[in-house]
């Protein structure tokens, strides 16, 4: 029987340049935005890359700010705002992972300055209108089209320095965006196409990168998957997996990408029976009959962390996390119960196989 199609699809505007060496086009892209005084953002760890980027921009760079931090602390944003004002910036170049791009988005929200994002991880923030900010220990998440970068430059060469363990966890973070897009309440045929392509590309790319960190082809495949997965994250709502990771990160300070890597197969196992169409897509994308087992096997093969216990989760936190994750009702294909989450989290805590595999 042919499916009855009924959907809404909103595309987020962005110009995307993808390939090895594309950062060579940065100067021209800044000029295309009619800008000539760029503020270049980075983390302290990538300060050299920020300086090198400013040098490449030459007269189009007005200064750098290398204070970007995880979870976009508002106090850091204030410092960056002061710097932007002091140098008379007319655009922002954010080069780095989700933390640096988050800072670029926070500046765009407050100033309206256009952002050119140059991602160096697989987190996908550059393709989403979502911004999570922290202040006084509280995390606020907002969705606002003003934070979307105008131009995104994916240069595969910039990902070669991402250490393999970070590549693996960041890539599985991206995989989670694509997987949850397959059973999103507001899913549509375009995001499903992108999600399936993302899952396949990430699986191939991450295997290649885990085997050989310097494989430009493998890096390219992983980054291509990350772009598509980020687009999915920016287009449709996420479910149980993202909710759980949000709780674990926010309440137990667990690291962002490794937490996604541990939880993914367990969250998919929880939802599998309630989302048969999504599982069929996932099976096809992974070339398997059992997508939950395939996700768990992939994670093991590429050396991903398997246990929440290894990420600093306290044993007595499992019960509290299960309770917190059921607090604000949100969409999930299978009803979310505290008992169900407790079983899921216990397995994830110990590194047991996902339920049913
Ligand atoms: P990150 O940006 O925090 O980077 C982690 C570390 O790796 C930093 O020290 C960084 O400088 C370094 N690094 C990044 N790329 C590198 C490279 N190629 N080579 C060597 N070192 C490199 O990590 P992330 O996982 O990309 O981002 C996590 C943050 O992004 C979190 O705060 C998360 O909430 C946010 N995020 C937001 C969205 C969104 O849509 N709003 C989506 C995904 C993630």
mmCIF file of C-alpha atoms and ligand atoms in Angstrom, residues 43 45-46 70-71 97-100 105 120-121 123 125 128 130-131 139 158-159 161-163 166 233 256-257, ligand 1:
data_model
loop_
_atom_site.group_PDB
_atom_site.id
_atom_site.type_symbol
_atom_site.label_atom_id
_atom_site.label_comp_id
_atom_site.label_asym_id
_atom_site.label_seq_id
_atom_site.Cartn_x
_atom_site.Cartn_y
_atom_site.Cartn_z
ATOM 1 C CA UNK A 43 38.681 28.053 22.420
ATOM 2 C CA UNK A 45 43.034 25.119 23.113
ATOM 3 C CA UNK A 46 42.582 26.229 19.497
ATOM 4 C CA UNK A 70 31.637 24.417 26.751
ATOM 5 C CA UNK A 71 27.900 25.204 27.289
ATOM 6 C CA UNK A 97 33.637 22.733 17.739
ATOM 7 C CA UNK A 98 30.176 23.240 19.196
ATOM 8 C CA UNK A 99 31.521 25.410 22.019
ATOM 9 C CA UNK A 100 33.048 28.032 19.718
ATOM 10 C CA UNK A 105 25.523 32.159 17.890
ATOM 11 C CA UNK A 120 36.214 21.294 13.358
ATOM 12 C CA UNK A 121 34.149 18.581 15.126
ATOM 13 C CA UNK A 123 28.643 18.205 16.754
ATOM 14 C CA UNK A 125 25.592 23.107 16.011
ATOM 15 C CA UNK A 128 20.775 24.559 13.974
ATOM 16 C CA UNK A 130 19.320 26.161 18.806
ATOM 17 C CA UNK A 131 21.459 27.856 21.452
ATOM 18 C CA UNK A 139 21.244 25.917 31.387
ATOM 19 C CA UNK A 158 40.648 20.887 9.837
ATOM 20 C CA UNK A 159 39.248 17.651 11.308
ATOM 21 C CA UNK A 161 43.781 17.013 14.236
ATOM 22 C CA UNK A 162 40.687 15.823 16.128
ATOM 23 C CA UNK A 163 42.027 12.957 18.303
ATOM 24 C CA UNK A 166 37.007 12.663 20.354
ATOM 25 C CA UNK A 233 18.881 18.335 14.407
ATOM 26 C CA UNK A 256 28.616 15.997 26.224
ATOM 27 C CA UNK A 257 29.799 13.800 23.346
HETATM 28 P P1 LIG B 1 33.958 21.446 21.873
HETATM 29 O O1 LIG B 1 33.642 22.499 20.894
HETATM 30 O O2 LIG B 1 33.715 21.739 23.322
HETATM 31 O O3 LIG B 1 35.471 21.004 21.673
HETATM 32 C C1 LIG B 1 36.120 20.190 22.642
HETATM 33 C C2 LIG B 1 37.620 20.473 22.617
HETATM 34 O O4 LIG B 1 38.184 20.001 21.388
HETATM 35 C C3 LIG B 1 37.960 21.969 22.670
HETATM 36 O O5 LIG B 1 39.111 22.118 23.440
HETATM 37 C C4 LIG B 1 38.247 22.305 21.227
HETATM 38 O O6 LIG B 1 39.070 23.411 21.083
HETATM 39 C C5 LIG B 1 38.914 21.021 20.750
HETATM 40 N N1 LIG B 1 38.809 20.781 19.305
HETATM 41 C C6 LIG B 1 37.741 20.992 18.505
HETATM 42 N N2 LIG B 1 38.023 20.629 17.239
HETATM 43 C C7 LIG B 1 39.306 20.167 17.242
HETATM 44 C C8 LIG B 1 40.156 19.650 16.222
HETATM 45 N N3 LIG B 1 39.740 19.487 14.965
HETATM 46 N N4 LIG B 1 41.406 19.298 16.573
HETATM 47 C C9 LIG B 1 41.831 19.406 17.859
HETATM 48 N N5 LIG B 1 41.063 19.880 18.869
HETATM 49 C C10 LIG B 1 39.814 20.264 18.557
HETATM 50 O O7 LIG B 1 33.194 20.059 21.552
HETATM 51 P P2 LIG B 1 31.874 19.726 20.714
HETATM 52 O O8 LIG B 1 31.496 18.351 21.121
HETATM 53 O O9 LIG B 1 32.075 20.020 19.271
HETATM 54 O O10 LIG B 1 30.797 20.775 21.228
HETATM 55 C C11 LIG B 1 30.111 20.571 22.441
HETATM 56 C C12 LIG B 1 29.265 21.774 22.756
HETATM 57 O O11 LIG B 1 28.437 22.096 21.663
HETATM 58 C C13 LIG B 1 28.345 21.553 23.939
HETATM 59 O O12 LIG B 1 28.295 22.739 24.708
HETATM 60 C C14 LIG B 1 27.006 21.270 23.294
HETATM 61 O O13 LIG B 1 25.922 21.583 24.144
HETATM 62 C C15 LIG B 1 27.077 22.148 22.076
HETATM 63 N N6 LIG B 1 26.220 21.690 20.957
HETATM 64 C C16 LIG B 1 25.209 22.517 20.576
HETATM 65 C C17 LIG B 1 24.374 22.139 19.530
HETATM 66 C C18 LIG B 1 23.270 23.061 19.099
HETATM 67 O O14 LIG B 1 22.589 22.799 18.126
HETATM 68 N N7 LIG B 1 23.048 24.161 19.789
HETATM 69 C C19 LIG B 1 24.586 20.939 18.860
HETATM 70 C C20 LIG B 1 25.637 20.114 19.266
HETATM 71 C C21 LIG B 1 26.462 20.507 20.335
#
